[in-house]
Structures are given as structure tokens and as C-alpha cells.
Tab-separated table of C-alpha atoms in Angstrom:
chain	number	residue	atom	x	y	z
P	1	UNK	CA	-168.353	124.470	-158.162
P	2	UNK	CA	-170.684	126.827	-160.016
P	3	UNK	CA	-169.814	127.425	-163.674
P	4	UNK	CA	-170.269	131.180	-163.278
P	5	UNK	CA	-167.452	131.288	-160.707
P	6	UNK	CA	-165.137	129.415	-163.068
P	7	UNK	CA	-166.063	131.746	-165.920
P	8	UNK	CA	-165.358	135.045	-164.175
P	9	UNK	CA	-162.211	133.678	-162.517
P	10	UNK	CA	-161.004	132.616	-165.977
P	11	UNK	CA	-161.618	136.103	-167.360
P	12	UNK	CA	-159.636	137.674	-164.516
P	13	UNK	CA	-156.845	135.163	-165.138
P	14	UNK	CA	-156.526	136.281	-168.777
P	15	UNK	CA	-154.383	139.108	-167.452
P	16	UNK	CA	-151.985	136.340	-166.500
P	17	UNK	CA	-151.895	135.103	-170.092
P	18	UNK	CA	-150.751	138.548	-171.229
P	19	UNK	CA	-148.396	138.674	-168.244
P	20	UNK	CA	-146.757	135.418	-169.379
P	21	UNK	CA	-146.711	136.460	-173.034
P	22	UNK	CA	-145.138	139.867	-172.416
P	23	UNK	CA	-142.459	138.612	-170.044
P	24	UNK	CA	-141.363	135.684	-172.223
P	25	UNK	CA	-141.801	137.001	-175.777
P	26	UNK	CA	-138.521	138.907	-175.574
P	27	UNK	CA	-136.619	135.589	-175.487
P	28	UNK	CA	-137.073	135.153	-179.253
P	29	UNK	CA	-135.990	138.693	-180.109
P	30	UNK	CA	-132.618	138.950	-178.363
P	31	UNK	CA	-130.353	138.401	-181.388
P	32	UNK	CA	-132.489	140.641	-183.612
P	33	UNK	CA	-132.684	143.442	-181.051
P	34	UNK	CA	-128.937	143.251	-180.435
P	35	UNK	CA	-128.235	143.591	-184.166
P	36	UNK	CA	-130.909	146.231	-184.915
P	37	UNK	CA	-130.055	148.564	-182.010
P	38	UNK	CA	-126.338	147.576	-181.706
P	39	UNK	CA	-126.839	146.643	-178.069
P	40	UNK	CA	-124.123	145.909	-175.533
P	41	UNK	CA	-124.592	143.151	-172.950
P	42	UNK	CA	-125.649	145.761	-170.398
P	43	UNK	CA	-128.168	147.348	-172.791
P	44	UNK	CA	-129.609	143.932	-173.636
P	45	UNK	CA	-130.031	143.274	-169.926
P	46	UNK	CA	-131.857	146.607	-169.587
P	47	UNK	CA	-134.242	145.762	-172.459
P	48	UNK	CA	-135.063	142.410	-170.890
P	49	UNK	CA	-135.149	143.747	-167.349
P	50	UNK	CA	-137.200	146.867	-168.194
P	51	UNK	CA	-140.421	144.906	-167.952
P	52	UNK	CA	-139.490	143.601	-164.523
P	53	UNK	CA	-138.473	147.103	-163.420
P	54	UNK	CA	-141.837	148.455	-164.608
P	55	UNK	CA	-143.568	145.751	-162.590
P	56	UNK	CA	-142.207	147.206	-159.344
P	57	UNK	CA	-144.188	150.499	-159.330
P	58	UNK	CA	-147.117	148.652	-160.924
P	59	UNK	CA	-147.260	146.156	-158.080
P	60	UNK	CA	-146.639	148.865	-155.472
P	61	UNK	CA	-149.604	151.040	-156.514
P	62	UNK	CA	-151.915	148.148	-157.429
P	63	UNK	CA	-153.135	147.391	-153.928
P	64	UNK	CA	-153.950	151.004	-153.112
P	65	UNK	CA	-155.700	151.491	-156.451
P	66	UNK	CA	-157.654	148.245	-156.053
P	67	UNK	CA	-158.719	149.275	-152.543
P	68	UNK	CA	-159.838	152.738	-153.651
P	69	UNK	CA	-161.323	152.091	-157.107
P	70	UNK	CA	-162.141	148.387	-156.948
P	71	UNK	CA	-160.555	145.258	-158.394
P	72	UNK	CA	-162.453	145.386	-161.695
P	73	UNK	CA	-161.492	148.941	-162.698
P	74	UNK	CA	-157.818	148.295	-162.100
P	75	UNK	CA	-157.966	145.172	-164.281
P	76	UNK	CA	-159.597	147.249	-167.047
P	77	UNK	CA	-156.753	149.773	-166.819
P	78	UNK	CA	-154.299	146.876	-167.008
P	79	UNK	CA	-155.804	145.675	-170.297
P	80	UNK	CA	-155.446	149.142	-171.860
P	81	UNK	CA	-151.815	149.397	-170.742
P	82	UNK	CA	-151.112	146.015	-172.349
P	83	UNK	CA	-152.412	147.368	-175.662
P	84	UNK	CA	-150.249	150.507	-175.445
P	85	UNK	CA	-147.136	148.518	-174.514
P	86	UNK	CA	-147.525	146.009	-177.361
P	87	UNK	CA	-148.099	148.680	-180.009
P	88	UNK	CA	-145.286	150.896	-178.743
P	89	UNK	CA	-142.739	148.055	-178.494
P	90	UNK	CA	-143.564	146.726	-181.945
P	91	UNK	CA	-143.244	150.160	-183.565
P	92	UNK	CA	-140.188	151.365	-181.607
P	93	UNK	CA	-137.506	152.989	-183.739
P	94	UNK	CA	-135.023	153.808	-180.999
P	95	UNK	CA	-133.501	151.930	-178.105
P	96	UNK	CA	-134.893	154.396	-175.549
P	97	UNK	CA	-138.387	154.118	-177.023
P	98	UNK	CA	-138.283	150.339	-176.801
P	99	UNK	CA	-137.153	150.467	-173.173
P	100	UNK	CA	-139.965	152.950	-172.349
P	101	UNK	CA	-142.722	150.760	-173.759
P	102	UNK	CA	-141.221	147.689	-172.121
P	103	UNK	CA	-141.528	149.646	-168.860
P	104	UNK	CA	-145.204	150.370	-169.659
P	105	UNK	CA	-145.743	146.658	-170.229
P	106	UNK	CA	-144.129	145.995	-166.866
P	107	UNK	CA	-146.463	148.488	-165.215
P	108	UNK	CA	-149.407	146.511	-166.618
P	109	UNK	CA	-147.953	143.214	-165.439
P	110	UNK	CA	-147.306	144.614	-161.960
P	111	UNK	CA	-150.948	145.664	-161.717
P	112	UNK	CA	-152.283	142.372	-163.114
P	113	UNK	CA	-150.050	140.143	-160.983
P	114	UNK	CA	-151.353	141.851	-157.852
P	115	UNK	CA	-155.031	142.453	-158.553
P	116	UNK	CA	-156.070	139.309	-160.458
P	117	UNK	CA	-155.028	136.885	-157.662
P	118	UNK	CA	-156.802	139.088	-155.100
P	119	UNK	CA	-159.973	139.107	-157.186
P	120	UNK	CA	-159.938	135.353	-157.749
P	121	UNK	CA	-159.274	134.570	-154.077
P	122	UNK	CA	-162.176	136.820	-153.056
P	123	UNK	CA	-164.743	135.113	-155.293
P	124	UNK	CA	-163.551	131.513	-154.819
P	125	UNK	CA	-165.074	128.918	-152.437
P	126	UNK	CA	-162.532	127.768	-149.824
P	127	UNK	CA	-162.466	124.135	-150.959
P	128	UNK	CA	-161.472	125.057	-154.530
P	129	UNK	CA	-159.590	128.313	-153.937
P	130	UNK	CA	-156.261	126.695	-154.770
P	131	UNK	CA	-157.415	125.481	-158.170
P	132	UNK	CA	-159.225	128.700	-159.037
P	133	UNK	CA	-156.245	130.732	-157.869
P	134	UNK	CA	-154.057	128.578	-160.040
P	135	UNK	CA	-155.981	129.730	-163.107
P	136	UNK	CA	-153.686	132.763	-162.930
P	137	UNK	CA	-150.576	130.585	-163.120
P	138	UNK	CA	-152.155	128.352	-165.766
P	139	UNK	CA	-152.837	131.468	-167.840
P	140	UNK	CA	-149.273	132.710	-167.281
P	141	UNK	CA	-147.667	129.503	-168.523
P	142	UNK	CA	-150.120	129.370	-171.421
P	143	UNK	CA	-149.076	132.920	-172.298
P	144	UNK	CA	-145.418	131.895	-172.139
P	145	UNK	CA	-146.077	128.936	-174.434
P	146	UNK	CA	-148.139	131.071	-176.839
P	147	UNK	CA	-145.286	133.593	-177.013
P	148	UNK	CA	-142.809	130.826	-177.839
P	149	UNK	CA	-145.117	129.424	-180.537
P	150	UNK	CA	-145.716	132.914	-181.905
P	151	UNK	CA	-141.977	133.664	-182.008
P	152	UNK	CA	-141.214	130.359	-183.708
P	153	UNK	CA	-143.854	130.838	-186.410
P	154	UNK	CA	-143.037	134.510	-187.023
P	155	UNK	CA	-139.318	133.756	-187.313
P	156	UNK	CA	-140.083	130.939	-189.751
P	157	UNK	CA	-142.600	132.698	-191.988
P	158	UNK	CA	-141.847	136.404	-191.583
P	159	UNK	CA	-138.083	136.787	-191.071
P	160	UNK	CA	-137.931	140.490	-192.064
P	161	UNK	CA	-138.263	142.684	-188.936
P	162	UNK	CA	-139.715	139.670	-187.182
P	163	UNK	CA	-138.987	141.150	-183.737
P	164	UNK	CA	-141.582	143.868	-184.360
P	165	UNK	CA	-144.309	141.297	-184.993
P	166	UNK	CA	-143.181	139.256	-181.994
P	167	UNK	CA	-143.421	142.198	-179.590
P	168	UNK	CA	-146.624	143.572	-181.136
P	169	UNK	CA	-148.541	140.318	-181.225
P	170	UNK	CA	-150.152	140.901	-177.799
P	171	UNK	CA	-152.451	143.672	-179.090
P	172	UNK	CA	-155.320	141.353	-180.058
P	173	UNK	CA	-155.560	139.305	-176.816
P	174	UNK	CA	-155.233	142.554	-174.830
P	175	UNK	CA	-158.313	143.975	-176.535
P	176	UNK	CA	-160.209	140.713	-175.965
P	177	UNK	CA	-159.262	140.836	-172.280
P	178	UNK	CA	-160.629	144.383	-171.962
P	179	UNK	CA	-163.967	143.494	-173.578
P	180	UNK	CA	-164.472	140.380	-171.434
P	181	UNK	CA	-163.710	142.301	-168.234
P	182	UNK	CA	-166.711	144.514	-168.911
P	183	UNK	CA	-168.905	141.469	-168.228
P	184	UNK	CA	-167.521	140.415	-164.819
P	185	UNK	CA	-168.839	141.731	-161.461
P	186	UNK	CA	-166.848	143.577	-158.837
P	187	UNK	CA	-165.359	141.575	-155.954
P	188	UNK	CA	-168.102	141.116	-153.327
P	189	UNK	CA	-165.593	141.218	-150.471
P	190	UNK	CA	-164.343	144.610	-151.678
P	191	UNK	CA	-167.927	145.848	-151.920
P	192	UNK	CA	-168.537	144.739	-148.334
P	193	UNK	CA	-165.420	146.535	-147.122
P	194	UNK	CA	-166.688	149.658	-148.891
P	195	UNK	CA	-169.955	149.445	-146.960
P	196	UNK	CA	-171.937	148.188	-149.967
P	197	UNK	CA	-173.272	145.052	-148.298
P	198	UNK	CA	-176.441	144.677	-150.376
P	199	UNK	CA	-174.443	144.582	-153.622
P	200	UNK	CA	-171.973	142.156	-152.070
P	201	UNK	CA	-174.713	139.752	-150.971
P	202	UNK	CA	-176.317	139.905	-154.429
P	203	UNK	CA	-173.023	138.934	-156.090
P	204	UNK	CA	-172.368	136.155	-153.557
P	205	UNK	CA	-175.816	134.874	-154.547
P	206	UNK	CA	-174.814	134.802	-158.206
P	207	UNK	CA	-171.636	132.967	-157.234
P	208	UNK	CA	-173.686	130.370	-155.378
P	209	UNK	CA	-171.693	131.047	-152.213
P	210	UNK	CA	-172.997	131.711	-148.729
P	211	UNK	CA	-171.913	135.272	-147.785
P	212	UNK	CA	-169.096	135.025	-145.197
P	213	UNK	CA	-169.146	136.950	-141.927
P	214	UNK	CA	-167.379	140.066	-143.177
P	215	UNK	CA	-167.540	143.199	-141.085
P	216	UNK	CA	-168.798	145.901	-143.420
P	217	UNK	CA	-166.437	148.829	-143.715
P	218	UNK	CA	-166.794	152.516	-144.405
P	219	UNK	CA	-164.468	152.757	-147.379
P	220	UNK	CA	-161.246	153.011	-145.340
P	221	UNK	CA	-158.215	151.575	-147.136
P	222	UNK	CA	-155.200	150.114	-145.379
P	223	UNK	CA	-152.007	152.152	-145.114
P	224	UNK	CA	-148.445	150.866	-145.183
P	225	UNK	CA	-148.095	151.499	-141.451
P	226	UNK	CA	-151.175	149.339	-140.795
P	227	UNK	CA	-149.793	146.521	-142.939
P	228	UNK	CA	-146.574	146.531	-140.884
P	229	UNK	CA	-148.324	147.097	-137.543
P	230	UNK	CA	-147.255	144.610	-134.828
P	231	UNK	CA	-150.403	142.497	-135.278
P	232	UNK	CA	-149.762	141.854	-138.986
P	233	UNK	CA	-146.016	142.349	-139.277
P	234	UNK	CA	-145.143	138.652	-139.219
P	235	UNK	CA	-147.556	137.626	-141.987
P	236	UNK	CA	-146.577	140.645	-144.088
P	237	UNK	CA	-142.875	139.822	-143.830
P	238	UNK	CA	-143.530	136.139	-144.568
P	239	UNK	CA	-145.567	137.089	-147.646
P	240	UNK	CA	-142.911	139.558	-148.826
P	241	UNK	CA	-140.003	137.135	-148.430
P	242	UNK	CA	-142.010	134.261	-149.898
P	243	UNK	CA	-142.846	136.242	-153.036
P	244	UNK	CA	-139.266	137.489	-153.427
P	245	UNK	CA	-137.539	134.130	-153.045
P	246	UNK	CA	-139.889	132.662	-155.649
P	247	UNK	CA	-137.863	134.648	-158.188
P	248	UNK	CA	-134.544	133.549	-156.693
P	249	UNK	CA	-135.374	130.028	-157.840
P	250	UNK	CA	-134.021	131.296	-161.172
P	251	UNK	CA	-137.093	130.343	-163.187
P	252	UNK	CA	-137.104	133.488	-165.271
P	253	UNK	CA	-133.487	133.140	-166.321
P	254	UNK	CA	-134.687	129.982	-168.068
P	255	UNK	CA	-137.629	131.664	-169.794
P	256	UNK	CA	-136.025	135.029	-170.578
P	257	UNK	CA	-132.661	133.661	-171.687
P	258	UNK	CA	-133.454	130.119	-172.800
P	259	UNK	CA	-132.111	130.654	-176.364
P	260	UNK	CA	-128.811	131.956	-174.960
P	261	UNK	CA	-128.520	128.938	-172.667
P	262	UNK	CA	-129.330	126.457	-175.430
P	263	UNK	CA	-126.842	128.131	-177.795
P	264	UNK	CA	-124.103	127.406	-175.251
P	265	UNK	CA	-125.074	123.727	-175.249
P	266	UNK	CA	-124.539	121.519	-178.279
P	267	UNK	CA	-127.714	119.497	-178.525
P	268	UNK	CA	-129.625	119.204	-181.785
P	269	UNK	CA	-132.439	121.460	-182.945
P	270	UNK	CA	-132.789	125.222	-183.042
P	271	UNK	CA	-132.642	127.237	-179.837
P	272	UNK	CA	-136.119	128.642	-180.533
P	273	UNK	CA	-137.567	125.145	-180.955
P	274	UNK	CA	-135.944	123.942	-177.737
P	275	UNK	CA	-137.311	127.037	-175.994
P	276	UNK	CA	-140.759	126.106	-177.310
P	277	UNK	CA	-140.384	122.689	-175.666
P	278	UNK	CA	-139.703	124.342	-172.297
P	279	UNK	CA	-143.048	126.117	-172.614
P	280	UNK	CA	-144.828	122.826	-173.294
P	281	UNK	CA	-143.229	121.172	-170.243
P	282	UNK	CA	-144.229	124.164	-168.119
P	283	UNK	CA	-147.856	123.951	-169.236
P	284	UNK	CA	-148.147	120.171	-168.774
P	285	UNK	CA	-146.836	120.233	-165.201
P	286	UNK	CA	-148.852	123.315	-164.293
P	287	UNK	CA	-151.947	121.340	-165.280
P	288	UNK	CA	-150.719	118.518	-163.021
P	289	UNK	CA	-150.287	121.018	-160.170
P	290	UNK	CA	-153.841	122.252	-160.806
P	291	UNK	CA	-154.992	118.766	-159.790
P	292	UNK	CA	-152.597	118.508	-156.823
P	293	UNK	CA	-152.775	121.866	-155.038
P	294	UNK	CA	-156.092	121.333	-153.218
P	295	UNK	CA	-155.310	117.676	-152.552
P	296	UNK	CA	-151.660	117.630	-151.462
P	297	UNK	CA	-151.533	121.182	-150.102
P	298	UNK	CA	-149.257	124.162	-150.636
P	299	UNK	CA	-146.396	123.349	-148.276
P	300	UNK	CA	-145.644	119.802	-149.454
P	301	UNK	CA	-145.547	120.935	-153.082
P	302	UNK	CA	-143.067	123.691	-152.199
P	303	UNK	CA	-140.735	121.337	-150.322
P	304	UNK	CA	-140.618	118.698	-153.052
P	305	UNK	CA	-140.275	121.294	-155.811
P	306	UNK	CA	-137.392	123.091	-154.095
P	307	UNK	CA	-135.480	119.815	-153.735
P	308	UNK	CA	-135.977	118.989	-157.439
P	309	UNK	CA	-134.930	122.472	-158.574
P	310	UNK	CA	-131.813	122.525	-156.386
P	311	UNK	CA	-130.733	119.162	-157.800
P	312	UNK	CA	-131.313	120.266	-161.413
P	313	UNK	CA	-129.370	123.511	-160.968
P	314	UNK	CA	-126.531	121.511	-159.403
P	315	UNK	CA	-126.488	119.187	-162.439
P	316	UNK	CA	-126.545	122.138	-164.858
P	317	UNK	CA	-123.709	123.805	-162.984
P	318	UNK	CA	-121.601	120.629	-163.134
P	319	UNK	CA	-122.293	120.126	-166.866
P	320	UNK	CA	-121.341	123.687	-167.757
P	321	UNK	CA	-118.348	123.704	-165.435
P	322	UNK	CA	-116.889	120.569	-167.034
P	323	UNK	CA	-118.042	121.630	-170.518
P	324	UNK	CA	-119.851	118.297	-170.843
P	325	UNK	CA	-122.462	119.759	-173.167
P	326	UNK	CA	-122.417	117.302	-176.071
P	327	UNK	CA	-125.404	115.396	-174.716
P	328	UNK	CA	-129.036	115.814	-173.834
P	329	UNK	CA	-128.514	116.090	-170.083
P	330	UNK	CA	-128.659	119.890	-170.372
P	331	UNK	CA	-132.109	119.677	-171.939
P	332	UNK	CA	-133.200	117.015	-169.469
P	333	UNK	CA	-132.054	119.018	-166.438
P	334	UNK	CA	-133.808	122.152	-167.689
P	335	UNK	CA	-137.032	120.287	-168.452
P	336	UNK	CA	-137.026	118.593	-165.017
P	337	UNK	CA	-136.252	121.911	-163.331
P	338	UNK	CA	-139.214	123.544	-165.092
P	339	UNK	CA	-141.440	120.615	-164.109
P	340	UNK	CA	-140.363	121.011	-160.475
P	341	UNK	CA	-141.070	124.746	-160.521
P	342	UNK	CA	-144.433	124.368	-162.281
P	343	UNK	CA	-145.645	121.879	-159.661
P	344	UNK	CA	-144.464	123.930	-156.685
P	345	UNK	CA	-143.506	127.598	-156.613
P	346	UNK	CA	-145.229	128.318	-159.910
P	347	UNK	CA	-148.422	126.694	-158.695
P	348	UNK	CA	-148.461	128.116	-155.174
P	349	UNK	CA	-147.066	131.665	-155.512
P	350	UNK	CA	-150.077	133.630	-156.748
P	351	UNK	CA	-152.511	131.543	-154.712
P	352	UNK	CA	-150.628	131.938	-151.440
P	353	UNK	CA	-149.855	135.671	-151.507
P	354	UNK	CA	-153.526	136.449	-152.183
P	355	UNK	CA	-154.956	134.252	-149.422
P	356	UNK	CA	-152.764	134.686	-146.336
P	357	UNK	CA	-153.595	138.336	-145.608
P	358	UNK	CA	-156.651	139.557	-143.658
P	359	UNK	CA	-159.476	141.045	-145.733
P	360	UNK	CA	-159.014	144.692	-144.795
P	361	UNK	CA	-155.261	144.777	-145.554
P	362	UNK	CA	-155.267	142.263	-148.429
P	363	UNK	CA	-154.899	144.824	-151.227
P	364	UNK	CA	-151.994	146.760	-149.723
P	365	UNK	CA	-150.263	143.716	-148.215
P	366	UNK	CA	-150.446	141.806	-151.497
P	367	UNK	CA	-148.931	144.844	-153.218
P	368	UNK	CA	-146.018	144.757	-150.787
P	369	UNK	CA	-145.438	141.044	-151.420
P	370	UNK	CA	-145.713	141.260	-155.202
P	371	UNK	CA	-143.428	144.316	-155.245
P	372	UNK	CA	-140.836	142.149	-153.530
P	373	UNK	CA	-141.376	139.494	-156.195
P	374	UNK	CA	-140.796	141.902	-159.064
P	375	UNK	CA	-137.845	143.593	-157.384
P	376	UNK	CA	-136.149	140.216	-157.111
P	377	UNK	CA	-137.163	139.462	-160.712
P	378	UNK	CA	-135.546	142.695	-161.934
P	379	UNK	CA	-132.328	141.907	-160.076
P	380	UNK	CA	-132.198	138.394	-161.546
P	381	UNK	CA	-133.009	139.630	-165.085
P	382	UNK	CA	-130.415	142.397	-165.025
P	383	UNK	CA	-127.586	140.358	-163.500
P	384	UNK	CA	-127.933	137.029	-165.298
P	385	UNK	CA	-126.413	138.052	-168.701
P	386	UNK	CA	-123.434	139.521	-166.869
P	387	UNK	CA	-123.064	136.479	-164.599
P	388	UNK	CA	-123.276	134.099	-167.556
P	389	UNK	CA	-120.665	136.129	-169.467
P	390	UNK	CA	-118.292	136.838	-166.568
P	391	UNK	CA	-118.628	133.764	-164.351
P	392	UNK	CA	-119.635	131.326	-167.109
P	393	UNK	CA	-122.379	128.754	-166.797
P	394	UNK	CA	-120.937	126.496	-164.085
P	395	UNK	CA	-120.617	128.955	-161.178
P	396	UNK	CA	-123.796	130.788	-162.205
P	397	UNK	CA	-126.009	127.706	-161.992
P	398	UNK	CA	-124.325	126.535	-158.790
P	399	UNK	CA	-125.287	129.840	-157.132
P	400	UNK	CA	-128.906	129.139	-158.030
P	401	UNK	CA	-128.569	125.563	-156.760
P	402	UNK	CA	-127.600	126.919	-153.333
P	403	UNK	CA	-130.504	129.394	-153.373
P	404	UNK	CA	-133.003	126.631	-154.125
P	405	UNK	CA	-131.558	124.456	-151.366
P	406	UNK	CA	-131.999	127.352	-148.926
P	407	UNK	CA	-135.681	127.550	-149.798
P	408	UNK	CA	-136.279	124.105	-148.287
P	409	UNK	CA	-135.319	125.533	-144.892
P	410	UNK	CA	-137.425	128.676	-145.412
P	411	UNK	CA	-140.571	126.734	-146.333
P	412	UNK	CA	-140.124	124.256	-143.478
P	413	UNK	CA	-139.657	127.054	-140.937
P	414	UNK	CA	-142.099	129.779	-141.992
P	415	UNK	CA	-144.784	128.605	-144.431
P	416	UNK	CA	-148.109	127.432	-142.951
P	417	UNK	CA	-150.715	125.335	-144.752
P	418	UNK	CA	-153.852	127.079	-146.073
P	419	UNK	CA	-155.459	124.225	-148.037
P	420	UNK	CA	-159.247	124.307	-147.674
P	421	UNK	CA	-159.250	127.044	-145.009
P	422	UNK	CA	-161.738	129.922	-145.563
P	423	UNK	CA	-160.131	133.360	-145.913
P	424	UNK	CA	-161.803	134.603	-142.736
P	425	UNK	CA	-160.433	131.609	-140.790
P	426	UNK	CA	-156.925	132.323	-142.078
P	427	UNK	CA	-157.376	135.877	-140.809
P	428	UNK	CA	-158.057	134.567	-137.297
P	429	UNK	CA	-154.515	133.169	-137.279
P	430	UNK	CA	-153.233	136.714	-137.057
């Protein structure tokens, strides 16, 4: 695989690092935000969920924008929005202001989570598309881990108004992301669809890839009615449901609310330090999945991961229900759950939704799927604090155990293998 391909795919994936950082950094600020703004449980849920809510319109408009203006320009806009969101959140003096800038951050994440996987899939050789596509997820989990490390160090060495530094820390990597994006080329497949075949072939040459047989377009962009036309309806619905149920695994309740969960258990060490360990586990097993995805395939990873996650949520539910929390089984179950997610749904999600759609509807169809993902994320983020408070830990985790068990059936019935298949060959399926 040519080094230039790895380099530009890595730059595009940096949006994922900021995505992971911005979504997870709030975990270390919950107590401070509650005290500073005198938040109720509902208001705390809104602060946490605001980013996910902002992701919904971001994901919805991303495909159309990427089809009209190109993948690169939308990623540049994303970087600027990350800067604005970090500065605004860190300087917020009122609850409403904080929620607004968290929404802006969500808008950026919605754009990045749609466009970056599309871009990477369109520049990647078929045999390594899984690994290159996974750079997005690798960047996300790295961003999550960096946010946990940042929170831990800021809380330790700068305890006064530490939440401001935690939320504002993303400014520097956002600026770096913007500057590096200036150096990457536009997606050659998008150029071809825009009728700019000569430019597309020149970029494929730089990538060291033989130009695929893409029918050059005239600049037409897919509409929602085309995406749901009878010919493509099945793959669109599969992509939408697949992306949505990835959030119903419950992974983000672990990352967003890990300190709250650990405070309800009675194991040693600070909640922030234990949260930091979850980030390390996530990164280690994402790296393992990076090695597996183009060898084992997408579908097998999803089936095994769903079984592991269902079992871990069942164990957590039983431990909380019986109040058997004076041991390390809570930590062990959470760590194993994260490992199962990192090697399956975490590894496959952003690769799969960017590769299953035909070239000329990929932007819009991916937007539809990722919008479903963030809608489900917002629902989970907003309801979990209430569920944990009203239902307590046992029933809450058992609900998620049942959801994960249901995903085994969904994957077995509807997900098809795409390992090593060129994008244009996948398109022939539909």
C-alpha cells in the first residue's frame, strides 16, 4: 500500500480524533458543571446530549454538502467548527451558552463522521479498505483516550475552573487538522462524478491505484427520493438501521457517563482514573481490530462482538441488581464489554456505512445512515441519566443486554460481507 494513501487517509481521520475528544471530554466535567451551573438531572442530560443532537443536522446536511462542494471543503469547514465549539464551550458563562456551543461541536462531529469515512473509502484500494477505513475509528478512540488523559491531568494540576480547560483543550488539534487538510487532494471518485475525469485520473495516479470504471457524471447530486428509490431502498434501510443499532449497544453510556457508573461501584481508585483505563482498553482492542478486519471480515467480527457485549451487560445488570459491587467484576465486565465493542461494532461501523452504497448516491445515503446513528446516540445520551436514577443500574443494564442480543439476529439476517470487494463490485449487488 502506497505511503501517500496512508498519509492522506490519516489526515482525513484526524477529524475522528476531534470527534472522539469532543464527545468524551464531557465525562470529566459532569460534577463541576453540575455545581457551577446548578444543573438538574435533566439539564445535565441536555448538556451531554447536546453534542449528539447537534450531530443530527450535521450528518443530515453532510452528504449533500459533500456532493455539491466536495469532500475536502466540507472537512475544512468541520475543522473550523471544531475550533469555534472548543473556544465557546471553554469560555461559556451561562448554561444556555454552553449548550449552544456543545450543539456547534455536534454539528462538526456530524459532518466529520459522515464525510471522512466517505473520503477514505473513495481513495482506498479494495484489499486494504477495511484497515484504512478503520483509521477513522482508531482516531476516534485515540481522541477519547486523549480526552481522558487531558481531563485527568487538568483535574490534578489545575483544579480551579478545570472544566473550562477540559472543554477548551481541543482548540490546538483543531487548528492542526485544518492546516493539514490544505495539503490533501480532493476525492478522485467525486471528481469523476462531477465530470472532472482528467483530475480524477491524475489523483488516482498519485495514489498508485488503477482508475476504476466509473461513469463520469455531469455534477448531478443524489436526492432523498433517489436514495429511497426501489432499486436502492433495501441497502439504504440496511445502512440506516445498522448505523442506528450501533448506538443501541450502549457504548456511549460507558464513555459519556463512566465516572457516574464507577462512583456507584465500590472498587478502588478514582473514577477519573478508572475512566482513563477504559480509554486504554478501547485503544488496544481497536488496534487489534485494525489487524483483523481485512482478514476475518466484517460480519464475523460483528457476531462475536455482539455476543460478548450482551454477556457483559447481563453481568453488569446482575451485579447492580444484587448490589454486589464490592469487587472488581464491575470493572472487568466494563473492560471486556469495551474490548468486544472495539473489535466489532466500533471497528466496522464507519467502514461499512461508507462502502455499501453505490458511488452516485454514496454521499446522501451515508448521510441518512449516519443521521440515524446520531439520532439513536442522542436518545441514549438523554435517557441514560434518567434510567440510571429511576430504574437503577440493574434493570438499565439488562435492557442493553437484550438489545445487544437482538443484534446477533440482525447481523445474521441482513448484513452481507464486503471484505476485499471493490466499491464498484459492491454496487453491482444492488
